[in-house]
Structures are given as C-alpha cells and as structure tokens.
Amino acid sequence: MPSRRFVAIDAGGFRRVIMASLLALALLCGFAYAQETVGTVRGTVTDPSGAAVPGATVELSGTLLPRPFTASSNAAGDFQFTQVPPGSGYIVVITATGFRGTKIESVNVEIGKATDLEVKLEIGKVAEVIEVVASAVMVDSQSSSSAVNIDKA
C-alpha cells in the first residue's frame, strides 16, 4: 500500500500564504481599475497680443454628449473639460466680451489623452464668429502614458 505524506503548515506559514494571495489580488484589482475610457479637452484663450482672456465662455458640443459642456477660462485664460467620451467631430465655441467668437470644428478626443487647443480671439463684435475647421494636435505634454483608441467599424 503506497504511503501518503502530508505537509504540515504551521500557523506562520499559513499566514504568509494568505498574505501573499491577498497582495496579489490587490495588485490585480489596481490594474483593472486604472483603465481609462475618456479623454480631456483643454486649452488657453488669448487676445491678439498673446495676453490671457479670463472669463471667456467655452462650449463643447458633439453627438456623443447628452448636452453641451460649458466652462469659463480662468485668470490665466485656461479652460478644461474632463470626462469627454472618445470620438471625432466635437465643436468648441469660444466667446468673450469685446471679441469675435471663434468656432473650432472637427475636434478629436482620444482615450486617456488630452486634446490641447490654443485659441487666439480677434477684437471685434460679439455677433461675429470665426470658424476654424481643423483637428487639434493629439499631444499630451503632461503625461508619458500611452493609450489605444478603438473605433467602431
């Protein structure tokens, strides 16, 4: 009859096995949580001389949004929209008192990246709107991370 050997684990060894298992589980959960599903649109609003335009109204709209997002530029002229679903064809409209409005079409948003817009407003009537039809450069100078976009076919 073959003999069976049992390995006895003392209380300290059992605790080490449990702690190692819990640590591995915690690390795996952290990686799953870190997956991003949205992007950011940010930028700076300046006047013709390059000075910041605080208080400019910035509106982001597109078919992937339930309603347009609105923000105001801060004292440095900066604005930011976070939690923007990835996609193309977003429209950004910037208005400020004493300046012509500016409309930027075909803004693209990628997963985990920031779309930077540099907006130079021209002095004029508020009723005038300048249209810019171009894609923003997809460079995130604030992060070294990489992401992949998956487009529906």
CSV table of N, CA and C in Angstrom, one decimal:
chain,number,residue,atom,x,y,z
A,1,MET,N,0.8,-1.2,0.0
A,1,MET,CA,0.0,0.0,0.0
A,1,MET,C,0.9,1.2,0.0
A,2,PRO,N,0.7,2.2,-0.9
A,2,PRO,CA,1.5,3.4,-1.0
A,2,PRO,C,1.3,4.3,0.2
A,3,SER,N,2.3,4.9,0.6
A,3,SER,CA,2.2,5.7,1.8
A,3,SER,C,1.9,7.2,1.3
A,4,ARG,N,1.1,7.8,2.1
A,4,ARG,CA,0.8,9.2,1.8
A,4,ARG,C,1.5,10.1,2.7
A,5,ARG,N,2.0,11.2,2.2
A,5,ARG,CA,2.7,12.2,3.0
A,5,ARG,C,1.9,13.4,3.0
A,6,PHE,N,1.7,14.0,4.2
A,6,PHE,CA,1.0,15.2,4.4
A,6,PHE,C,2.0,16.3,4.8
A,7,VAL,N,1.9,17.4,4.2
A,7,VAL,CA,2.8,18.5,4.6
A,7,VAL,C,2.1,19.4,5.6
A,8,ALA,N,2.7,19.5,6.7
A,8,ALA,CA,2.1,20.3,7.7
A,8,ALA,C,2.6,21.8,7.6
A,9,ILE,N,1.6,22.7,7.6
A,9,ILE,CA,2.0,24.1,7.5
A,9,ILE,C,1.7,24.7,8.9
A,10,ASP,N,2.7,25.3,9.5
A,10,ASP,CA,2.4,25.9,10.8
A,10,ASP,C,1.7,27.2,10.6
A,11,ALA,N,1.2,27.8,11.7
A,11,ALA,CA,0.4,29.0,11.6
A,11,ALA,C,1.1,30.1,10.9
A,12,GLY,N,2.4,30.3,11.1
A,12,GLY,CA,3.2,31.4,10.4
A,12,GLY,C,3.2,31.2,8.9
A,13,GLY,N,3.4,29.9,8.5
A,13,GLY,CA,3.5,29.6,7.0
A,13,GLY,C,2.1,29.9,6.4
A,14,PHE,N,1.0,29.5,7.1
A,14,PHE,CA,-0.3,29.7,6.6
A,14,PHE,C,-0.6,31.2,6.4
A,15,ARG,N,-0.2,32.0,7.4
A,15,ARG,CA,-0.4,33.4,7.3
A,15,ARG,C,0.4,34.0,6.1
A,16,ARG,N,1.6,33.6,5.9
A,16,ARG,CA,2.4,34.1,4.7
A,16,ARG,C,1.7,33.7,3.4
A,17,VAL,N,1.1,32.6,3.3
A,17,VAL,CA,0.4,32.2,2.1
A,17,VAL,C,-0.8,33.1,1.9
A,18,ILE,N,-1.6,33.3,2.9
A,18,ILE,CA,-2.8,34.1,2.8
A,18,ILE,C,-2.4,35.6,2.5
A,19,MET,N,-1.3,36.1,3.1
A,19,MET,CA,-0.9,37.5,2.9
A,19,MET,C,-0.4,37.6,1.4
A,20,ALA,N,0.3,36.7,0.9
A,20,ALA,CA,0.8,36.7,-0.4
A,20,ALA,C,-0.4,36.7,-1.4
A,21,SER,N,-1.4,35.9,-1.1
A,21,SER,CA,-2.5,35.8,-2.0
A,21,SER,C,-3.3,37.1,-2.0
A,22,LEU,N,-3.5,37.7,-0.8
A,22,LEU,CA,-4.2,38.9,-0.8
A,22,LEU,C,-3.5,40.1,-1.5
A,23,LEU,N,-2.2,40.1,-1.3
A,23,LEU,CA,-1.3,41.1,-2.0
A,23,LEU,C,-1.5,41.0,-3.5
A,24,ALA,N,-1.4,39.8,-4.0
A,24,ALA,CA,-1.5,39.5,-5.5
A,24,ALA,C,-2.9,40.0,-6.0
A,25,LEU,N,-4.0,39.7,-5.2
A,25,LEU,CA,-5.3,40.1,-5.6
A,25,LEU,C,-5.4,41.6,-5.6
A,26,ALA,N,-4.9,42.3,-4.6
A,26,ALA,CA,-4.9,43.7,-4.5
A,26,ALA,C,-4.2,44.4,-5.7
A,27,LEU,N,-3.1,43.8,-6.1
A,27,LEU,CA,-2.4,44.4,-7.3
A,27,LEU,C,-3.2,44.2,-8.6
A,28,LEU,N,-3.8,43.0,-8.7
A,28,LEU,CA,-4.6,42.8,-9.9
A,28,LEU,C,-5.8,43.7,-10.0
A,29,CYS,N,-6.4,43.9,-8.9
A,29,CYS,CA,-7.6,44.9,-8.9
A,29,CYS,C,-7.2,46.3,-9.2
A,30,GLY,N,-6.0,46.7,-8.8
A,30,GLY,CA,-5.5,48.0,-9.1
A,30,GLY,C,-5.2,48.2,-10.6
A,31,PHE,N,-4.7,47.2,-11.3
A,31,PHE,CA,-4.5,47.3,-12.7
A,31,PHE,C,-5.9,47.4,-13.4
A,32,ALA,N,-6.9,46.7,-13.0
A,32,ALA,CA,-8.2,46.7,-13.7
A,32,ALA,C,-8.8,48.1,-13.5
A,33,TYR,N,-8.6,48.7,-12.3
A,33,TYR,CA,-9.2,50.0,-12.0
A,33,TYR,C,-8.6,51.1,-12.9
A,34,ALA,N,-7.3,50.9,-13.2
A,34,ALA,CA,-6.6,52.0,-13.9
A,34,ALA,C,-6.9,52.2,-15.4
A,35,GLN,N,-7.8,51.4,-15.9
A,35,GLN,CA,-8.1,51.5,-17.3
A,35,GLN,C,-9.0,52.8,-17.6
A,36,GLU,N,-8.6,53.6,-18.5
A,36,GLU,CA,-9.3,54.8,-18.8
A,36,GLU,C,-10.2,54.6,-20.0
A,37,THR,N,-11.4,55.3,-20.0
A,37,THR,CA,-12.3,55.2,-21.0
A,37,THR,C,-12.7,56.6,-21.6
A,38,VAL,N,-12.1,57.7,-21.1
A,38,VAL,CA,-12.5,59.0,-21.6
A,38,VAL,C,-11.2,59.8,-21.9
A,39,GLY,N,-11.4,61.0,-22.4
A,39,GLY,CA,-10.3,61.9,-22.7
A,39,GLY,C,-10.6,63.3,-22.1
A,40,THR,N,-9.7,64.2,-22.5
A,40,THR,CA,-9.9,65.6,-22.0
A,40,THR,C,-9.7,66.6,-23.1
A,41,VAL,N,-10.4,67.7,-23.0
A,41,VAL,CA,-10.2,68.8,-24.0
A,41,VAL,C,-9.8,70.0,-23.1
A,42,ARG,N,-8.7,70.6,-23.4
A,42,ARG,CA,-8.2,71.7,-22.6
A,42,ARG,C,-7.5,72.7,-23.5
A,43,GLY,N,-7.4,73.9,-23.0
A,43,GLY,CA,-6.7,74.9,-23.9
A,43,GLY,C,-6.5,76.3,-23.2
A,44,THR,N,-6.1,77.2,-23.9
A,44,THR,CA,-5.8,78.6,-23.4
A,44,THR,C,-6.4,79.6,-24.4
A,45,VAL,N,-7.1,80.6,-23.9
A,45,VAL,CA,-7.7,81.6,-24.7
A,45,VAL,C,-6.9,82.9,-24.5
A,46,THR,N,-6.4,83.4,-25.7
A,46,THR,CA,-5.6,84.7,-25.6
A,46,THR,C,-6.2,85.7,-26.6
A,47,ASP,N,-5.7,86.9,-26.4
A,47,ASP,CA,-6.1,88.0,-27.3
A,47,ASP,C,-5.0,88.1,-28.4
A,48,PRO,N,-5.1,89.1,-29.4
A,48,PRO,CA,-4.1,89.1,-30.5
A,48,PRO,C,-2.7,89.4,-30.0
A,49,SER,N,-2.5,90.0,-28.8
A,49,SER,CA,-1.2,90.3,-28.3
A,49,SER,C,-0.6,89.1,-27.5
A,50,GLY,N,-1.4,88.0,-27.3
A,50,GLY,CA,-1.0,86.9,-26.6
A,50,GLY,C,-1.3,86.9,-25.1
A,51,ALA,N,-2.0,88.0,-24.7
A,51,ALA,CA,-2.4,88.1,-23.3
A,51,ALA,C,-3.6,87.2,-23.0
A,52,ALA,N,-3.7,86.6,-21.8
A,52,ALA,CA,-4.8,85.7,-21.4
A,52,ALA,C,-6.1,86.5,-21.4
A,53,VAL,N,-7.2,85.8,-21.8
A,53,VAL,CA,-8.5,86.3,-21.8
A,53,VAL,C,-9.3,85.6,-20.7
A,54,PRO,N,-9.4,86.1,-19.5
A,54,PRO,CA,-10.1,85.5,-18.4
A,54,PRO,C,-11.6,85.7,-18.6
A,55,GLY,N,-12.4,84.7,-18.2
A,55,GLY,CA,-13.9,84.8,-18.2
A,55,GLY,C,-14.5,84.6,-19.6
A,56,ALA,N,-13.7,84.0,-20.5
A,56,ALA,CA,-14.3,83.7,-21.8
A,56,ALA,C,-15.2,82.4,-21.6
A,57,THR,N,-16.3,82.4,-22.3
A,57,THR,CA,-17.2,81.3,-22.3
A,57,THR,C,-16.8,80.3,-23.3
A,58,VAL,N,-16.6,79.0,-22.9
A,58,VAL,CA,-16.2,78.0,-23.8
A,58,VAL,C,-17.2,76.9,-23.8
A,59,GLU,N,-17.7,76.5,-24.9
A,59,GLU,CA,-18.8,75.4,-25.0
A,59,GLU,C,-18.3,74.3,-25.9
A,60,LEU,N,-18.4,73.1,-25.4
A,60,LEU,CA,-18.0,71.9,-26.1
A,60,LEU,C,-19.3,71.1,-26.4
A,61,SER,N,-19.5,70.8,-27.7
A,61,SER,CA,-20.7,70.1,-28.1
A,61,SER,C,-20.3,69.0,-29.1
A,62,GLY,N,-21.2,68.0,-29.2
A,62,GLY,CA,-21.0,66.9,-30.1
A,62,GLY,C,-22.1,65.8,-29.9
A,63,THR,N,-22.2,65.0,-30.9
A,63,THR,CA,-23.3,64.0,-30.8
A,63,THR,C,-23.1,62.9,-29.7
A,64,LEU,N,-21.9,62.8,-29.2
A,64,LEU,CA,-21.7,61.8,-28.1
A,64,LEU,C,-22.0,62.4,-26.7
A,65,LEU,N,-22.3,63.7,-26.7
A,65,LEU,CA,-22.6,64.3,-25.4
A,65,LEU,C,-24.1,64.4,-25.2
A,66,PRO,N,-24.6,64.1,-24.0
A,66,PRO,CA,-26.0,64.3,-23.8
A,66,PRO,C,-26.5,65.7,-23.9
A,67,ARG,N,-25.6,66.7,-23.6
A,67,ARG,CA,-25.8,68.1,-23.7
A,67,ARG,C,-24.5,68.8,-23.8
A,68,PRO,N,-24.4,70.0,-24.3
A,68,PRO,CA,-23.1,70.7,-24.4
A,68,PRO,C,-22.5,70.9,-23.0
A,69,PHE,N,-21.2,70.9,-22.9
A,69,PHE,CA,-20.5,71.2,-21.7
A,69,PHE,C,-20.1,72.7,-21.8
A,70,THR,N,-20.1,73.4,-20.7
A,70,THR,CA,-19.8,74.8,-20.7
A,70,THR,C,-18.8,75.1,-19.6
A,71,ALA,N,-17.7,75.9,-19.9
A,71,ALA,CA,-16.7,76.3,-18.9
A,71,ALA,C,-16.4,77.7,-19.2
A,72,SER,N,-15.7,78.3,-18.2
A,72,SER,CA,-15.1,79.7,-18.3
A,72,SER,C,-13.6,79.6,-18.2
A,73,SER,N,-12.9,80.4,-18.9
A,73,SER,CA,-11.5,80.5,-18.8
A,73,SER,C,-11.1,81.2,-17.5
A,74,ASN,N,-10.0,80.7,-16.9
A,74,ASN,CA,-9.6,81.3,-15.6
A,74,ASN,C,-8.7,82.5,-15.8
A,75,ALA,N,-8.1,83.0,-14.8
A,75,ALA,CA,-7.3,84.2,-14.9
A,75,ALA,C,-6.1,84.1,-15.9
A,76,ALA,N,-5.7,82.9,-16.1
A,76,ALA,CA,-4.6,82.6,-17.0
A,76,ALA,C,-5.1,82.3,-18.4
A,77,GLY,N,-6.4,82.3,-18.6
A,77,GLY,CA,-7.0,82.1,-19.9
A,77,GLY,C,-7.2,80.6,-20.1
A,78,ASP,N,-7.0,79.7,-19.1
A,78,ASP,CA,-7.1,78.3,-19.3
A,78,ASP,C,-8.5,77.8,-19.1
A,79,PHE,N,-8.8,76.7,-19.8
A,79,PHE,CA,-10.1,76.0,-19.6
A,79,PHE,C,-9.9,74.5,-19.8
A,80,GLN,N,-10.8,73.7,-19.3
A,80,GLN,CA,-10.6,72.3,-19.3
A,80,GLN,C,-12.0,71.6,-19.2
A,81,PHE,N,-12.1,70.6,-20.1
A,81,PHE,CA,-13.3,69.7,-20.0
A,81,PHE,C,-12.7,68.3,-19.8
A,82,THR,N,-13.1,67.6,-18.7
A,82,THR,CA,-12.7,66.3,-18.4
A,82,THR,C,-13.9,65.3,-18.6
A,83,GLN,N,-13.6,64.0,-18.6
A,83,GLN,CA,-14.6,63.0,-18.8
A,83,GLN,C,-15.4,63.1,-20.1
A,84,VAL,N,-14.6,63.4,-21.2
A,84,VAL,CA,-15.2,63.5,-22.5
A,84,VAL,C,-15.1,62.2,-23.2
A,85,PRO,N,-16.2,61.6,-23.7
A,85,PRO,CA,-16.2,60.4,-24.4
A,85,PRO,C,-15.3,60.5,-25.7
A,86,PRO,N,-14.5,59.4,-26.0
A,86,PRO,CA,-13.7,59.5,-27.2
A,86,PRO,C,-14.5,59.5,-28.4
A,87,GLY,N,-14.0,60.3,-29.4
A,87,GLY,CA,-14.7,60.4,-30.7
A,87,GLY,C,-14.2,61.6,-31.5
A,88,SER,N,-14.8,61.8,-32.6
A,88,SER,CA,-14.4,62.9,-33.5
A,88,SER,C,-15.6,63.8,-33.8
A,89,GLY,N,-15.3,64.9,-34.3
A,89,GLY,CA,-16.4,65.8,-34.7
A,89,GLY,C,-16.9,66.7,-33.6
A,90,TYR,N,-16.2,66.8,-32.5
A,90,TYR,CA,-16.7,67.8,-31.5
A,90,TYR,C,-16.5,69.2,-32.0
A,91,ILE,N,-17.3,70.1,-31.4
A,91,ILE,CA,-17.3,71.5,-31.8
A,91,ILE,C,-17.1,72.3,-30.5
A,92,VAL,N,-16.1,73.2,-30.6
A,92,VAL,CA,-15.8,74.1,-29.5
A,92,VAL,C,-16.1,75.6,-29.9
A,93,VAL,N,-16.9,76.3,-29.1
A,93,VAL,CA,-17.2,77.7,-29.4
A,93,VAL,C,-16.8,78.5,-28.3
A,94,ILE,N,-16.0,79.6,-28.6
A,94,ILE,CA,-15.4,80.4,-27.5
A,94,ILE,C,-15.9,81.8,-27.8
A,95,THR,N,-16.5,82.5,-26.8
A,95,THR,CA,-17.0,83.8,-26.9
A,95,THR,C,-16.5,84.6,-25.6
A,96,ALA,N,-16.2,85.9,-25.8
A,96,ALA,CA,-15.8,86.8,-24.8
A,96,ALA,C,-16.2,88.2,-25.2
A,97,THR,N,-16.6,89.0,-24.2
A,97,THR,CA,-17.0,90.4,-24.4
A,97,THR,C,-15.9,91.2,-25.1
A,98,GLY,N,-16.2,91.9,-26.2
A,98,GLY,CA,-15.3,92.7,-26.9
A,98,GLY,C,-14.5,91.9,-28.0
A,99,PHE,N,-14.8,90.6,-28.1
A,99,PHE,CA,-14.0,89.8,-29.1
A,99,PHE,C,-15.0,89.1,-30.0
A,100,ARG,N,-14.5,88.8,-31.2
A,100,ARG,CA,-15.3,87.9,-32.1
A,100,ARG,C,-15.3,86.5,-31.6
A,101,GLY,N,-16.4,85.9,-31.7
A,101,GLY,CA,-16.5,84.5,-31.3
A,101,GLY,C,-15.7,83.6,-32.2
A,102,THR,N,-15.2,82.5,-31.7
A,102,THR,CA,-14.4,81.5,-32.5
A,102,THR,C,-15.1,80.2,-32.4
A,103,LYS,N,-15.2,79.5,-33.5
A,103,LYS,CA,-15.8,78.1,-33.6
A,103,LYS,C,-14.7,77.2,-34.2
A,104,ILE,N,-14.4,76.2,-33.4
A,104,ILE,CA,-13.4,75.2,-33.9
A,104,ILE,C,-14.2,73.9,-34.1
A,105,GLU,N,-14.1,73.4,-35.3
A,105,GLU,CA,-14.8,72.1,-35.7
A,105,GLU,C,-13.9,71.0,-35.8
A,106,SER,N,-14.4,69.8,-35.8
A,106,SER,CA,-13.6,68.6,-36.0
A,106,SER,C,-12.6,68.3,-35.0
A,107,VAL,N,-12.9,68.6,-33.7
A,107,VAL,CA,-12.0,68.3,-32.6
A,107,VAL,C,-12.1,66.9,-32.2
A,108,ASN,N,-11.0,66.2,-32.2
A,108,ASN,CA,-11.0,64.8,-31.8
A,108,ASN,C,-10.5,64.5,-30.4
A,109,VAL,N,-11.2,63.6,-29.8
A,109,VAL,CA,-10.8,63.2,-28.4
A,109,VAL,C,-10.4,61.7,-28.4
A,110,GLU,N,-9.3,61.4,-27.8
A,110,GLU,CA,-8.8,60.0,-27.7
A,110,GLU,C,-8.8,59.6,-26.2
A,111,ILE,N,-8.9,58.3,-26.0
A,111,ILE,CA,-8.9,57.7,-24.7
A,111,ILE,C,-7.6,58.0,-24.0
A,112,GLY,N,-7.7,58.5,-22.8
A,112,GLY,CA,-6.5,58.7,-21.9
A,112,GLY,C,-5.6,59.8,-22.4
A,113,LYS,N,-6.1,60.7,-23.3
A,113,LYS,CA,-5.2,61.8,-23.8
A,113,LYS,C,-5.9,63.1,-23.7
A,114,ALA,N,-5.1,64.1,-23.7
A,114,ALA,CA,-5.7,65.5,-23.6
A,114,ALA,C,-5.5,66.1,-25.0
A,115,THR,N,-6.6,66.7,-25.5
A,115,THR,CA,-6.6,67.5,-26.7
A,115,THR,C,-6.3,68.9,-26.4
A,116,ASP,N,-5.2,69.5,-26.8
A,116,ASP,CA,-4.9,70.9,-26.5
A,116,ASP,C,-5.3,71.8,-27.6
A,117,LEU,N,-6.0,72.9,-27.2
A,117,LEU,CA,-6.4,73.9,-28.1
A,117,LEU,C,-5.8,75.3,-27.7
A,118,GLU,N,-5.2,75.9,-28.6
A,118,GLU,CA,-4.7,77.3,-28.4
A,118,GLU,C,-5.6,78.2,-29.2
A,119,VAL,N,-6.4,79.1,-28.5
A,119,VAL,CA,-7.4,79.9,-29.2
A,119,VAL,C,-7.0,81.4,-29.0
A,120,LYS,N,-6.8,82.0,-30.2
A,120,LYS,CA,-6.5,83.4,-30.2
A,120,LYS,C,-7.7,84.2,-30.7
A,121,LEU,N,-8.4,84.9,-29.8
A,121,LEU,CA,-9.6,85.7,-30.2
A,121,LEU,C,-9.2,87.0,-30.9
A,122,GLU,N,-10.0,87.4,-31.8
A,122,GLU,CA,-9.8,88.7,-32.5
A,122,GLU,C,-10.7,89.7,-32.0
A,123,ILE,N,-10.2,90.9,-31.9
A,123,ILE,CA,-11.1,92.0,-31.4
A,123,ILE,C,-12.2,92.3,-32.4
A,124,GLY,N,-13.4,92.5,-31.9
A,124,GLY,CA,-14.5,92.7,-32.8
A,124,GLY,C,-15.8,92.6,-32.1
A,125,LYS,N,-16.9,92.6,-32.9
A,125,LYS,CA,-18.2,92.5,-32.3
A,125,LYS,C,-18.5,91.1,-31.9
A,126,VAL,N,-19.3,90.9,-30.8
A,126,VAL,CA,-19.6,89.6,-30.3
A,126,VAL,C,-20.4,88.8,-31.3
A,127,ALA,N,-21.2,89.5,-32.1
A,127,ALA,CA,-22.1,88.8,-33.1
A,127,ALA,C,-21.3,88.1,-34.2
A,128,GLU,N,-20.0,88.5,-34.4
A,128,GLU,CA,-19.2,87.8,-35.4
A,128,GLU,C,-18.6,86.5,-34.9
A,129,VAL,N,-18.5,85.5,-35.7
A,129,VAL,CA,-18.0,84.2,-35.3
A,129,VAL,C,-17.0,83.8,-36.4
A,130,ILE,N,-15.8,83.5,-35.9
A,130,ILE,CA,-14.7,83.0,-36.9
A,130,ILE,C,-14.8,81.4,-36.7
A,131,GLU,N,-14.8,80.8,-37.9
A,131,GLU,CA,-14.8,79.3,-37.9
A,131,GLU,C,-13.5,78.8,-38.2
A,132,VAL,N,-13.0,77.8,-37.4
A,132,VAL,CA,-11.7,77.1,-37.7
A,132,VAL,C,-12.1,75.7,-37.9
A,133,VAL,N,-11.8,75.1,-39.1
A,133,VAL,CA,-12.0,73.7,-39.3
A,133,VAL,C,-10.7,73.0,-39.4
A,134,ALA,N,-10.3,72.4,-38.3
A,134,ALA,CA,-9.0,71.7,-38.3
A,134,ALA,C,-9.0,70.8,-37.1
A,135,SER,N,-8.3,69.7,-37.1
A,135,SER,CA,-8.1,68.9,-36.0
A,135,SER,C,-7.0,69.4,-35.1
A,136,ALA,N,-7.2,69.3,-33.8
A,136,ALA,CA,-6.2,69.7,-32.9
A,136,ALA,C,-5.1,68.6,-32.8
A,137,VAL,N,-3.9,69.0,-32.5
A,137,VAL,CA,-2.8,68.0,-32.4
A,137,VAL,C,-3.0,67.2,-31.2
A,138,MET,N,-2.8,65.9,-31.4
A,138,MET,CA,-3.1,65.0,-30.2
A,138,MET,C,-1.8,64.7,-29.5
A,139,VAL,N,-1.3,65.7,-28.8
A,139,VAL,CA,-0.1,65.6,-28.0
A,139,VAL,C,-0.4,65.9,-26.5
A,140,ASP,N,-0.1,65.1,-25.6
A,140,ASP,CA,-0.3,65.3,-24.2
A,140,ASP,C,1.1,65.6,-23.6
A,141,SER,N,1.4,66.9,-23.4
A,141,SER,CA,2.7,67.2,-22.8
A,141,SER,C,2.8,67.0,-21.3
A,142,GLN,N,1.7,66.6,-20.7
A,142,GLN,CA,1.7,66.5,-19.2
A,142,GLN,C,1.9,65.0,-18.8
A,143,SER,N,1.8,64.1,-19.7
A,143,SER,CA,1.9,62.7,-19.4
A,143,SER,C,2.7,61.9,-20.3
A,144,SER,N,3.4,60.8,-19.8
A,144,SER,CA,4.1,60.0,-20.7
A,144,SER,C,3.4,58.6,-21.0
A,145,SER,N,2.2,58.6,-20.6
A,145,SER,CA,1.4,57.3,-20.8
A,145,SER,C,1.0,57.2,-22.2
A,146,SER,N,0.6,56.0,-22.6
A,146,SER,CA,0.1,55.7,-23.9
A,146,SER,C,-1.2,55.0,-23.9
A,147,ALA,N,-2.0,55.2,-24.9
A,147,ALA,CA,-3.4,54.6,-24.9
A,147,ALA,C,-3.7,54.2,-26.4
A,148,VAL,N,-4.7,53.4,-26.5
A,148,VAL,CA,-5.1,52.9,-27.9
A,148,VAL,C,-6.6,53.2,-28.0
A,149,ASN,N,-6.9,53.8,-29.1
A,149,ASN,CA,-8.3,54.1,-29.4
A,149,ASN,C,-8.9,52.9,-30.3
A,150,ILE,N,-10.1,52.6,-30.0
A,150,ILE,CA,-10.8,51.5,-30.8
A,150,ILE,C,-12.0,52.2,-31.4
A,151,ASP,N,-12.0,52.3,-32.7
A,151,ASP,CA,-13.1,52.9,-33.4
A,151,ASP,C,-14.1,51.9,-33.8
A,152,LYS,N,-15.4,52.2,-33.8
A,152,LYS,CA,-16.4,51.2,-34.3
A,152,LYS,C,-16.3,51.2,-35.8
A,153,ALA,N,-16.4,50.1,-36.4
A,153,ALA,CA,-16.3,50.0,-37.9
A,153,ALA,C,-17.6,50.2,-38.5
